[in-house]
CSV table of C-alpha atoms in Angstrom, one decimal:
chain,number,residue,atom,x,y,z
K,1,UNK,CA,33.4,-27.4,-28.4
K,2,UNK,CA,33.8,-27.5,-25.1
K,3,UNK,CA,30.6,-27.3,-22.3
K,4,UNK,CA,30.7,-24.4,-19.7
K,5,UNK,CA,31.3,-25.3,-16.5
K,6,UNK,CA,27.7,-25.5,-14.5
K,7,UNK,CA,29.2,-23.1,-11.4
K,8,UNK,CA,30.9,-20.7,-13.5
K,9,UNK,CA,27.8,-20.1,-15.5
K,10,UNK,CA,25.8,-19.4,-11.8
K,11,UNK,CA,28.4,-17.3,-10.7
K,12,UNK,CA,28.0,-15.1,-13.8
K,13,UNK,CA,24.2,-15.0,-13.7
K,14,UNK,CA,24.3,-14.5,-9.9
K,15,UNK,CA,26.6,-11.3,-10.1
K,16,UNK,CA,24.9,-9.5,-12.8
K,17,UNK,CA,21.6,-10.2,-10.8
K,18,UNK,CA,23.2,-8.7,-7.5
K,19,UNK,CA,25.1,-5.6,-9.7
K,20,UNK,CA,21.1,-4.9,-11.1
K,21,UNK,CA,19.4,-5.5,-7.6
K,22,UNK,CA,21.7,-3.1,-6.3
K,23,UNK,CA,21.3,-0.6,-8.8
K,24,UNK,CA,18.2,-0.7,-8.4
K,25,UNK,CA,18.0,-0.4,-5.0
K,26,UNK,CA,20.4,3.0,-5.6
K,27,UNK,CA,17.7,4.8,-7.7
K,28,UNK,CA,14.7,3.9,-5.4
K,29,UNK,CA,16.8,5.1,-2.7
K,30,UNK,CA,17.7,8.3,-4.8
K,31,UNK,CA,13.6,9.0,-5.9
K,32,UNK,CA,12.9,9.1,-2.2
K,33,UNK,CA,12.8,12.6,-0.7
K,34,UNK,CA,14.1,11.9,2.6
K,35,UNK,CA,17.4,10.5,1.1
K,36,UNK,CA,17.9,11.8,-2.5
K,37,UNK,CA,21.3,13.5,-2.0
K,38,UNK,CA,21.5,14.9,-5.4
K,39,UNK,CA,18.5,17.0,-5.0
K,40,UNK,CA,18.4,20.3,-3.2
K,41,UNK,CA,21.5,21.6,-1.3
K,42,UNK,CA,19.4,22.2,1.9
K,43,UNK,CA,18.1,18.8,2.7
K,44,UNK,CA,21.6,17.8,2.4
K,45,UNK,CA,23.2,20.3,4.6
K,46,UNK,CA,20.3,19.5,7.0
K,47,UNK,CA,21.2,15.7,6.9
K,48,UNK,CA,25.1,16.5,7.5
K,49,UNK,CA,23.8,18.8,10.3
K,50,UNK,CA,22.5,15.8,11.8
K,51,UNK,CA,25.0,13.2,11.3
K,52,UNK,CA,27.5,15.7,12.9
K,53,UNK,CA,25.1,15.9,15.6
K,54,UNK,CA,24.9,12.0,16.5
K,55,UNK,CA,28.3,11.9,15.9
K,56,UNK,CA,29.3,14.8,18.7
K,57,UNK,CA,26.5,13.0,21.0
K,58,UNK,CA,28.3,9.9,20.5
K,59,UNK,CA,31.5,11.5,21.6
Protein backbone atom coordinates (compact mmCIF):
# COMPACT_ATOMS: atom_id res chain seq x y z
CA UNK A 1 0.00 0.00 0.00
CA UNK A 2 0.96 3.00 -0.95
CA UNK A 3 1.89 6.19 1.85
CA UNK A 4 -0.18 9.40 1.63
CA UNK A 5 1.45 12.15 0.46
CA UNK A 6 2.68 14.41 3.71
CA UNK A 7 1.05 17.85 1.99
CA UNK A 8 -2.03 16.38 0.81
CA UNK A 9 -2.73 14.97 4.26
CA UNK A 10 -2.10 18.91 5.72
CA UNK A 11 -4.14 20.33 3.16
CA UNK A 12 -7.07 18.02 4.21
CA UNK A 13 -6.66 18.57 8.01
CA UNK A 14 -6.09 22.34 7.38
CA UNK A 15 -9.48 22.81 5.42
CA UNK A 16 -11.68 20.94 7.68
CA UNK A 17 -10.08 23.05 10.55
CA UNK A 18 -10.82 26.38 8.61
CA UNK A 19 -14.61 25.01 7.39
CA UNK A 20 -15.16 24.33 11.64
CA UNK A 21 -13.41 27.71 12.71
CA UNK A 22 -15.61 29.33 10.48
CA UNK A 23 -18.64 27.76 11.45
CA UNK A 24 -18.06 28.44 14.43
CA UNK A 25 -17.38 31.82 14.13
CA UNK A 26 -21.08 31.95 12.17
CA UNK A 27 -23.02 30.73 15.34
CA UNK A 28 -21.16 33.05 17.89
CA UNK A 29 -21.88 35.71 15.47
CA UNK A 30 -25.53 34.52 15.27
CA UNK A 31 -25.96 34.13 19.52
CA UNK A 32 -24.94 37.80 19.64
CA UNK A 33 -27.91 40.18 19.83
CA UNK A 34 -26.56 43.05 17.95
CA UNK A 35 -26.06 40.76 14.83
CA UNK A 36 -28.31 37.68 15.01
CA UNK A 37 -30.28 38.22 11.81
CA UNK A 38 -32.54 35.35 12.17
CA UNK A 39 -34.04 36.72 15.33
CA UNK A 40 -36.70 39.37 15.47
CA UNK A 41 -37.77 41.17 12.23
CA UNK A 42 -37.24 44.62 13.91
CA UNK A 43 -33.64 44.57 14.67
CA UNK A 44 -33.25 43.58 11.17
CA UNK A 45 -35.18 46.24 9.51
CA UNK A 46 -33.38 48.64 11.91
CA UNK A 47 -29.91 47.37 10.74
CA UNK A 48 -31.06 47.66 6.90
CA UNK A 49 -32.33 51.09 7.98
CA UNK A 50 -28.88 51.82 8.74
CA UNK A 51 -26.82 50.37 6.07
CA UNK A 52 -29.13 52.24 3.63
CA UNK A 53 -28.27 55.18 5.55
CA UNK A 54 -24.34 54.93 5.25
CA UNK A 55 -24.88 53.92 2.04
CA UNK A 56 -26.94 57.28 0.90
CA UNK A 57 -24.21 59.36 3.12
CA UNK A 58 -21.69 57.75 1.12
CA UNK A 59 -23.36 58.86 -2.10
Amino acid sequence: MQSRSYVRTVAIVFSILGLVVALLIHFIVLSSPRYNWLGEPAALIEQVNLGVTYLRALL
